[in-house]
CSV table of N, CA and C in Angstrom, one decimal:
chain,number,residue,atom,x,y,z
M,1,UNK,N,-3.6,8.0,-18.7
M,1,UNK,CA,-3.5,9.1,-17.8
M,1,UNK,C,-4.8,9.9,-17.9
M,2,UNK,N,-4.9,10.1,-16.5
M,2,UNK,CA,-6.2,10.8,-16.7
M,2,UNK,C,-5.8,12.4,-16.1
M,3,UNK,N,-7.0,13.2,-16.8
M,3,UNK,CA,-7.2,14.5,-16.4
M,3,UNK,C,-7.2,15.1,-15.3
M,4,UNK,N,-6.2,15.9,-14.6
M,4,UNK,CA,-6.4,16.6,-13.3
M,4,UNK,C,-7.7,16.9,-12.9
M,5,UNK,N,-7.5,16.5,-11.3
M,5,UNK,CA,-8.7,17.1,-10.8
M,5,UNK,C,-8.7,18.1,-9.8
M,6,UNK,N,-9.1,19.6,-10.2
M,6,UNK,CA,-8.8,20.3,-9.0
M,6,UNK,C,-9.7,20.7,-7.9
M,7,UNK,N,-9.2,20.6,-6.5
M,7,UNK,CA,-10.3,20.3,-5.4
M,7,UNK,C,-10.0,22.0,-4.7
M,8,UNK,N,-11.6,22.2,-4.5
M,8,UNK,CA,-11.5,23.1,-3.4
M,8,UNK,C,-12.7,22.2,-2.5
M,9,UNK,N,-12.3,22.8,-1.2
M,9,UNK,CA,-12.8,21.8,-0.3
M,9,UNK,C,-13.4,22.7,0.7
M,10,UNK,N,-15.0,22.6,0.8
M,10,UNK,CA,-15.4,23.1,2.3
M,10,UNK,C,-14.5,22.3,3.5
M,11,UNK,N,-14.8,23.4,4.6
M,11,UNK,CA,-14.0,23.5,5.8
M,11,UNK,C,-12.6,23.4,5.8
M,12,UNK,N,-11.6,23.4,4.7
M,12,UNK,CA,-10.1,23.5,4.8
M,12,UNK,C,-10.4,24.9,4.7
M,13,UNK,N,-8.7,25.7,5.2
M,13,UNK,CA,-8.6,27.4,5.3
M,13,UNK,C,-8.9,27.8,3.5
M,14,UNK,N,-9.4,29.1,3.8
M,14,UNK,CA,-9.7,29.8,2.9
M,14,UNK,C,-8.3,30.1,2.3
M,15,UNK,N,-8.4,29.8,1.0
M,15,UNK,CA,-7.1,30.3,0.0
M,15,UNK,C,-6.7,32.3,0.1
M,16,UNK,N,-5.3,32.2,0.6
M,16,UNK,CA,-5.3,33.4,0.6
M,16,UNK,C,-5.0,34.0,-0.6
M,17,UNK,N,-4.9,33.7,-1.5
M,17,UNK,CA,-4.3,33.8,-3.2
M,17,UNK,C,-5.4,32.9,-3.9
M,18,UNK,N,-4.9,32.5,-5.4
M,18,UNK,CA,-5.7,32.3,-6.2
M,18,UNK,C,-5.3,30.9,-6.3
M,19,UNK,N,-5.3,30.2,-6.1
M,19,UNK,CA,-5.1,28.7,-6.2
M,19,UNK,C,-5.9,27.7,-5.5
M,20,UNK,N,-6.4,26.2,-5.6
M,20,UNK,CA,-6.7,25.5,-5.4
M,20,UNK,C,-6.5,25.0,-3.8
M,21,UNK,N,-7.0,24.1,-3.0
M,21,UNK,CA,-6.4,23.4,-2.0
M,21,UNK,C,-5.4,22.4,-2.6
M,22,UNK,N,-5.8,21.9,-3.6
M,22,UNK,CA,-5.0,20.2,-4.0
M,22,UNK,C,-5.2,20.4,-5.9
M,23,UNK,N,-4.3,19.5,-6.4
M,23,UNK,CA,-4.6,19.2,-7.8
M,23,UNK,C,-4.1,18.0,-7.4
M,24,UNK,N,-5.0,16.9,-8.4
M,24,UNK,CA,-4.5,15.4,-8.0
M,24,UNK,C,-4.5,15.0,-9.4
M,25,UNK,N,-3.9,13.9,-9.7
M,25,UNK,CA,-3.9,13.6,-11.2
M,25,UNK,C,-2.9,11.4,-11.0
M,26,UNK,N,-4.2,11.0,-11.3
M,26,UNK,CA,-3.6,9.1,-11.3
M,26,UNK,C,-3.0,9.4,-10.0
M,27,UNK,N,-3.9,9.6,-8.5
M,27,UNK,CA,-3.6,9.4,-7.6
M,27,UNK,C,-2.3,10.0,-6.8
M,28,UNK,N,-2.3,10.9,-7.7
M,28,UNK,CA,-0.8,12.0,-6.9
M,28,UNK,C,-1.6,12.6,-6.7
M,29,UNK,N,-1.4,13.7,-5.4
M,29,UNK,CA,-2.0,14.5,-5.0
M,29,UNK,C,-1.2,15.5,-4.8
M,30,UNK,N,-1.6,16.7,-4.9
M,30,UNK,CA,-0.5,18.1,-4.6
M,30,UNK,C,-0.9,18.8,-3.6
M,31,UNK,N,-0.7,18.9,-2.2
M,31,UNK,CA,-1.8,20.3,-1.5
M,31,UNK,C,-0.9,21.6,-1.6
M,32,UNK,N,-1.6,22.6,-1.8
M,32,UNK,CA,-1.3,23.5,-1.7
M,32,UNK,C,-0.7,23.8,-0.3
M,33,UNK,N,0.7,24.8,0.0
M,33,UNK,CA,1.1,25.4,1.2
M,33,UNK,C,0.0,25.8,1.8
M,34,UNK,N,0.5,25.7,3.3
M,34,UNK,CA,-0.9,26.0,4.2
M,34,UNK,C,-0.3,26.8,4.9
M,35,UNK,N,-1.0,27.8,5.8
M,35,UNK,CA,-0.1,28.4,6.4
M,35,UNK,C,-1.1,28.4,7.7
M,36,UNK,N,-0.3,29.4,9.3
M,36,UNK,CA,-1.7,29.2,10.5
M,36,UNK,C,-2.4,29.3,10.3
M,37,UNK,N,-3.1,30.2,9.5
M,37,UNK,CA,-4.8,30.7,9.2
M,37,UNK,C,-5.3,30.2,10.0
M,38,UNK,N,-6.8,30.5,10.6
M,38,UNK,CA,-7.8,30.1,11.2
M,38,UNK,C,-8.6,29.3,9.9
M,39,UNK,N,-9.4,28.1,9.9
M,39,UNK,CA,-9.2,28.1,9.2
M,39,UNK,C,-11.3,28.3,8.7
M,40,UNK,N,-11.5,28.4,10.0
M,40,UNK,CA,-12.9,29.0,10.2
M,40,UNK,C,-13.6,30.3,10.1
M,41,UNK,N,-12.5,30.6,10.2
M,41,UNK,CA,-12.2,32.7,10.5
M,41,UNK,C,-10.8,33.2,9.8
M,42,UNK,N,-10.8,33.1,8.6
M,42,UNK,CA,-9.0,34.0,8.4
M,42,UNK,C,-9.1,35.7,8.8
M,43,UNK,N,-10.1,35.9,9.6
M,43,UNK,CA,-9.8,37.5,9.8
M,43,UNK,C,-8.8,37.5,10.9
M,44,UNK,N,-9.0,36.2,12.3
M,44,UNK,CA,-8.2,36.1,13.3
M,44,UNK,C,-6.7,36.3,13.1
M,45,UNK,N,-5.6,36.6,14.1
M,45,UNK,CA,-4.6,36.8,14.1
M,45,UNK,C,-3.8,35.0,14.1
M,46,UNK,N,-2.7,35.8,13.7
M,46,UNK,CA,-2.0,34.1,13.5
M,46,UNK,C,-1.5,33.8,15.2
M,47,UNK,N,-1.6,32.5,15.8
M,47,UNK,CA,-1.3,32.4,16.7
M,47,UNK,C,0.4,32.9,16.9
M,48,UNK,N,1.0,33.1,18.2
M,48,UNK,CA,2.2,33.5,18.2
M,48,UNK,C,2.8,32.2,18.4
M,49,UNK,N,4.3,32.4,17.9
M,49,UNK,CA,5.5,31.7,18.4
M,49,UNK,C,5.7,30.5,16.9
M,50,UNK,N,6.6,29.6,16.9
M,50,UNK,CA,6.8,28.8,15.6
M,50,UNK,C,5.7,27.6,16.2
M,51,UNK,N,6.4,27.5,17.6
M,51,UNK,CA,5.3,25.9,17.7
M,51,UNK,C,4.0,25.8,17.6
M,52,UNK,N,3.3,26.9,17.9
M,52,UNK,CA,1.9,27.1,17.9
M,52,UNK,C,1.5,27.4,16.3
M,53,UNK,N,2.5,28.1,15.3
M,53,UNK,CA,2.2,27.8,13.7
M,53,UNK,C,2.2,26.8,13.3
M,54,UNK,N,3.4,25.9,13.7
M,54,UNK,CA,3.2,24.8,12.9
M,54,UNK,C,2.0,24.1,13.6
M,55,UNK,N,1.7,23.6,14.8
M,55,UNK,CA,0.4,22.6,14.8
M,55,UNK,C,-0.7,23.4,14.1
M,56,UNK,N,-0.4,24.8,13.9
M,56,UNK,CA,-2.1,25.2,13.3
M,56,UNK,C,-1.9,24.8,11.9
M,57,UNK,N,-0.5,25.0,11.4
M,57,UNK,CA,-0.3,24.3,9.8
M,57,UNK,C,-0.6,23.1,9.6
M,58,UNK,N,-0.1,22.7,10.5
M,58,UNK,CA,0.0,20.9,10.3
M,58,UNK,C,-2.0,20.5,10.6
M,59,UNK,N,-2.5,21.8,11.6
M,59,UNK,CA,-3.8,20.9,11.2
M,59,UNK,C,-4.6,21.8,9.9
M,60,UNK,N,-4.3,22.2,9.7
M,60,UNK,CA,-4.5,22.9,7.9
M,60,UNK,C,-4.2,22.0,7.2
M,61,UNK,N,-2.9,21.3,7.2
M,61,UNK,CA,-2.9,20.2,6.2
M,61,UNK,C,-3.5,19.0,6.0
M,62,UNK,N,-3.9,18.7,8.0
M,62,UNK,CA,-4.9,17.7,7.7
M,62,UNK,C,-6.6,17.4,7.7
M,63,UNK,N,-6.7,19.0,8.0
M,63,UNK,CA,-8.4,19.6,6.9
M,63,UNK,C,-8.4,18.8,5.4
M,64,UNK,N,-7.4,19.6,4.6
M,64,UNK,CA,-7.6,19.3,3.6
M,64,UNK,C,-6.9,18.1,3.2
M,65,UNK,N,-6.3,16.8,3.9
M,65,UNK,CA,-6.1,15.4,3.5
M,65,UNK,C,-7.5,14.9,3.8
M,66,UNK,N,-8.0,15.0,5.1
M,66,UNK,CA,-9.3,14.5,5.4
M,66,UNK,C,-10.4,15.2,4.6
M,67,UNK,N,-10.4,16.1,3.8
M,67,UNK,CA,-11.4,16.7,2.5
M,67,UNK,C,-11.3,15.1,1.2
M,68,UNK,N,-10.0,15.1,1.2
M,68,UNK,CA,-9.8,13.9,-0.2
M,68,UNK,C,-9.7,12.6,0.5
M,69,UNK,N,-10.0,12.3,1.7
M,69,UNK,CA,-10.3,10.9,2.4
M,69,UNK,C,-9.1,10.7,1.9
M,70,UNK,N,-8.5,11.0,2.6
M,70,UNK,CA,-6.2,11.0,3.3
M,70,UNK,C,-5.8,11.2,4.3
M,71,UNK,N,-4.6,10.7,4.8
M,71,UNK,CA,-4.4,11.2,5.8
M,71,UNK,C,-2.9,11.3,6.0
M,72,UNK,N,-2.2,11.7,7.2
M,72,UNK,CA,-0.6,11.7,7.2
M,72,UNK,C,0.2,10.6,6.6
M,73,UNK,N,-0.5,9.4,6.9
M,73,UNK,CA,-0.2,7.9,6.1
M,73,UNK,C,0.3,7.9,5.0
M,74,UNK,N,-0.4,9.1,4.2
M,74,UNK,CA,-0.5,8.9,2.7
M,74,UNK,C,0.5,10.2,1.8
M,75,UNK,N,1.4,10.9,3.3
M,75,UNK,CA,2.2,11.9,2.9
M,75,UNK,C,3.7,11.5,2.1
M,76,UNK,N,4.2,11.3,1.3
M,76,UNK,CA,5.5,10.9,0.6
M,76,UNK,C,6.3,12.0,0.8
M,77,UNK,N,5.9,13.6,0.3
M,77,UNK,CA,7.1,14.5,0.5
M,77,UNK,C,6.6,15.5,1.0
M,78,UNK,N,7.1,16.6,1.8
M,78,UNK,CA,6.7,18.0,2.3
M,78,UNK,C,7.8,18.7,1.7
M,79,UNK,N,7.5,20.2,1.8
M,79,UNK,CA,8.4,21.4,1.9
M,79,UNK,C,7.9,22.1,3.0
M,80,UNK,N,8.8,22.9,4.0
M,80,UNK,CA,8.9,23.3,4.7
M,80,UNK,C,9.6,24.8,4.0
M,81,UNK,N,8.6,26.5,4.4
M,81,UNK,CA,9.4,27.1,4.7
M,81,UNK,C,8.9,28.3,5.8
M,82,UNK,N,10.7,28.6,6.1
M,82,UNK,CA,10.5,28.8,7.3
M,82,UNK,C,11.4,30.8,7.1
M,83,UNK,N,10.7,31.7,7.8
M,83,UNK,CA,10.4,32.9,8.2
M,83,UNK,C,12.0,33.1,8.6
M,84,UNK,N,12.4,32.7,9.8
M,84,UNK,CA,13.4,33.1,10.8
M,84,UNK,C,14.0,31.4,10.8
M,85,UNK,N,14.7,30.7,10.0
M,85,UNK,CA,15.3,29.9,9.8
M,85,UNK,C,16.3,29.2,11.1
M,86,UNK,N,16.7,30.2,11.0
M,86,UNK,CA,18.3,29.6,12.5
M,86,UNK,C,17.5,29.8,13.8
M,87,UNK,N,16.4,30.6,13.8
M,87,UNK,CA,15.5,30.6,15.1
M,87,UNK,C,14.3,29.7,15.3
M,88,UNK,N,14.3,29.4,14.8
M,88,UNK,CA,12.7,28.3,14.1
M,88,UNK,C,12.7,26.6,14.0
M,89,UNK,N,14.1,26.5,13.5
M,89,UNK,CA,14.1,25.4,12.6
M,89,UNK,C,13.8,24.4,13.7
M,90,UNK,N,14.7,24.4,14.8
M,90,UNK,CA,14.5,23.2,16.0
M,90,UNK,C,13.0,23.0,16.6
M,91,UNK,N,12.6,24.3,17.0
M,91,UNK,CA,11.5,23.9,17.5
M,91,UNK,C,10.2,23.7,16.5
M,92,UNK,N,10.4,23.9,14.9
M,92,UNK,CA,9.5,23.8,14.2
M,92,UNK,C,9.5,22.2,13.9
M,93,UNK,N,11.2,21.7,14.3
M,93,UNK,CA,11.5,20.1,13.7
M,93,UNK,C,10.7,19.3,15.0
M,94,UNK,N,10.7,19.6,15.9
M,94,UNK,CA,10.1,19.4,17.7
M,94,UNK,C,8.5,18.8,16.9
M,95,UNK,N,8.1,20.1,16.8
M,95,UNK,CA,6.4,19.6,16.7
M,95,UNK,C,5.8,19.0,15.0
M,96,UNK,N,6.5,19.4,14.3
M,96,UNK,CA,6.2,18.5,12.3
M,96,UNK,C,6.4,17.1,12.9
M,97,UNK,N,7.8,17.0,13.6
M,97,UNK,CA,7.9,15.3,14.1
M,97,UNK,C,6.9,14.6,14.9
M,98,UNK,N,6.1,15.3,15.5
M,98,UNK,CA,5.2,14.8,16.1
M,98,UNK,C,3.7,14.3,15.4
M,99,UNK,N,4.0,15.0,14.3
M,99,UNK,CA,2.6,14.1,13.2
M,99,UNK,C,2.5,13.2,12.5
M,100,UNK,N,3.8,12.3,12.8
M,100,UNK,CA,4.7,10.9,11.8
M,100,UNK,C,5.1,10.4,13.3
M,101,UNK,N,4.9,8.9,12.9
M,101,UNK,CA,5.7,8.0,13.1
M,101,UNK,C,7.0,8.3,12.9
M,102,UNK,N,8.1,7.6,14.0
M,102,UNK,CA,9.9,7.6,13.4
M,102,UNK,C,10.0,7.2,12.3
M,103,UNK,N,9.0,5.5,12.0
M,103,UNK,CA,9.9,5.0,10.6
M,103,UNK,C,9.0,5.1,9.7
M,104,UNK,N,8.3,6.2,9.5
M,104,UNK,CA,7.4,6.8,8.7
M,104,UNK,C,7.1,8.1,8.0
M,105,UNK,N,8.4,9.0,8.4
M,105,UNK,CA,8.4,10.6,7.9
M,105,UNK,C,8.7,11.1,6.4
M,106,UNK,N,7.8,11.5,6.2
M,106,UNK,CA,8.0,11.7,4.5
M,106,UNK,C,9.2,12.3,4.6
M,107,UNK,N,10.0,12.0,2.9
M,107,UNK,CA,10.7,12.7,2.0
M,107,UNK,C,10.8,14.6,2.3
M,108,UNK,N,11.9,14.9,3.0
M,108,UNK,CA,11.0,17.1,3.1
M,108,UNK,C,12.7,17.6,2.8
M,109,UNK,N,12.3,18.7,2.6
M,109,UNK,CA,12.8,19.8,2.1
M,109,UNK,C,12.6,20.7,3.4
M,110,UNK,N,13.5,21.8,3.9
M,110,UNK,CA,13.0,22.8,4.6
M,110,UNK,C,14.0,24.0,3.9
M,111,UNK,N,13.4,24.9,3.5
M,111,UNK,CA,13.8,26.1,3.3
M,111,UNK,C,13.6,27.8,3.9
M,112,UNK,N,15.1,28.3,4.2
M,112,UNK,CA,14.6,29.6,5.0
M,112,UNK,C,14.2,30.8,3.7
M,113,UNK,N,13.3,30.8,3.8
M,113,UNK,CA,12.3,32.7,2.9
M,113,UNK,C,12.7,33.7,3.8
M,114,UNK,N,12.6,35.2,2.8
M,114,UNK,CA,12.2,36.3,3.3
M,114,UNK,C,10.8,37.2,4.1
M,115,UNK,N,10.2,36.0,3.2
M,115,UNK,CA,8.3,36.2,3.8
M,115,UNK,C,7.5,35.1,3.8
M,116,UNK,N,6.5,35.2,3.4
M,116,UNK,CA,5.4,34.8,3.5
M,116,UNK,C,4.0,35.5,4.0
M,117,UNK,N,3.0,35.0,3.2
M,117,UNK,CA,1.3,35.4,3.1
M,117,UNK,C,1.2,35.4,4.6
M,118,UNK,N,0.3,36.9,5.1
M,118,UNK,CA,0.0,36.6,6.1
M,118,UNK,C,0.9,37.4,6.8
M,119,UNK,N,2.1,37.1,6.6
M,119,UNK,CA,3.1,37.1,8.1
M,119,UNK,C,3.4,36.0,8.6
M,120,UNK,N,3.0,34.8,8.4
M,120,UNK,CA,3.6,34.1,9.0
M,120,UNK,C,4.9,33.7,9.0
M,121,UNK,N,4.9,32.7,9.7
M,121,UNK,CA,6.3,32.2,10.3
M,121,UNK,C,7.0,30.8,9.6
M,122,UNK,N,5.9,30.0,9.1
M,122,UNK,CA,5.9,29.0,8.5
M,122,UNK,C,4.3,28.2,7.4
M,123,UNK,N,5.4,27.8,7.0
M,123,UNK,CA,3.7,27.5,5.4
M,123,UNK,C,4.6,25.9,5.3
M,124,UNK,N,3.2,25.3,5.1
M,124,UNK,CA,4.3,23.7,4.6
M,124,UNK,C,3.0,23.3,3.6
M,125,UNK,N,3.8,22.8,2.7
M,125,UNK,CA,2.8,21.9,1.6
M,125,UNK,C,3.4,20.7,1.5
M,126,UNK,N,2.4,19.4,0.9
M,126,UNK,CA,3.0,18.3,0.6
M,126,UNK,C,2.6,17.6,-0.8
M,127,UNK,N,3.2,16.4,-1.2
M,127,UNK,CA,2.8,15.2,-1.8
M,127,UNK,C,2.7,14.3,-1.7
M,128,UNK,N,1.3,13.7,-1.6
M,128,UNK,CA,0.5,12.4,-0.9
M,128,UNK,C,0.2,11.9,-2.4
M,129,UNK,N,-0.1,10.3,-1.4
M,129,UNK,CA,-0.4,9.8,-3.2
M,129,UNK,C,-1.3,8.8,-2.5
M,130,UNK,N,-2.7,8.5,-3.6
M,130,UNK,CA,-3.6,7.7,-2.9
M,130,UNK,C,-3.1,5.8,-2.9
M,131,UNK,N,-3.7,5.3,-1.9
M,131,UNK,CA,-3.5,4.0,-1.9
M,131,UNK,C,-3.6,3.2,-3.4
């Protein structure tokens, strides 16, 4: 077994807390929750509505897969959490489903929170594992 490696990665969103983008260790990868951020500018406001969060999450997540030469392919599990739960969940399931294949959607978890960084609406992290 070898030693964690932890990645911060030009051009994925700036960490709004103190943590890492990814810790990987024998080809597991961990990303850190992502949330809308800009991920060029985090001064910008978070786009409005759930559907317009999650594609900006979902392409946060794949900043930083494509930082460790990954990609959705290589997703096994997500967590999902979500702001306004009973208002969110459909249309957030609408567009996450649109970054998988049917017979290809990772392993997830979605959970309703009281907050989140930012304000947002939704944050999703996963575990990918290299070829």
């Amino acid at each position: 077994m070898s030693g964690p490696i932890f990645h911060m990665l030009a051009g994925a969103p700036a960490p709004v807390a103190p943590y890492s983008h990814a810790v990987e260790i024998d080809g597991w990868v961990l990303v850190t929750g992502q949330l809308p951020t800009d991920p060029d500018d985090d001064t910008i406001a978070l786009p409005d509505g759930i559907e317009a969060q999650t594609h900006k999450t979902m392409d946060n997540l794949r900043r930083v897969l494509a930082g460790l030469g990954l990609g959705f392919e290589h997703v096994l599990q997500a967590r999902v959490f979500l702001t306004h739960f009973q208002r969110d969940y459909a249309a957030m399931n609408a567009v996450y489903a649109s970054y998988f294949p049917e017979d290809r959607r990772p392993a997830r978890t979605c959970i309703g929170v009281t907050g989140l960084a930012r304000d947002g609406l939704v944050e999703i992290d996963f575990i990918a594992k290299r070829p």
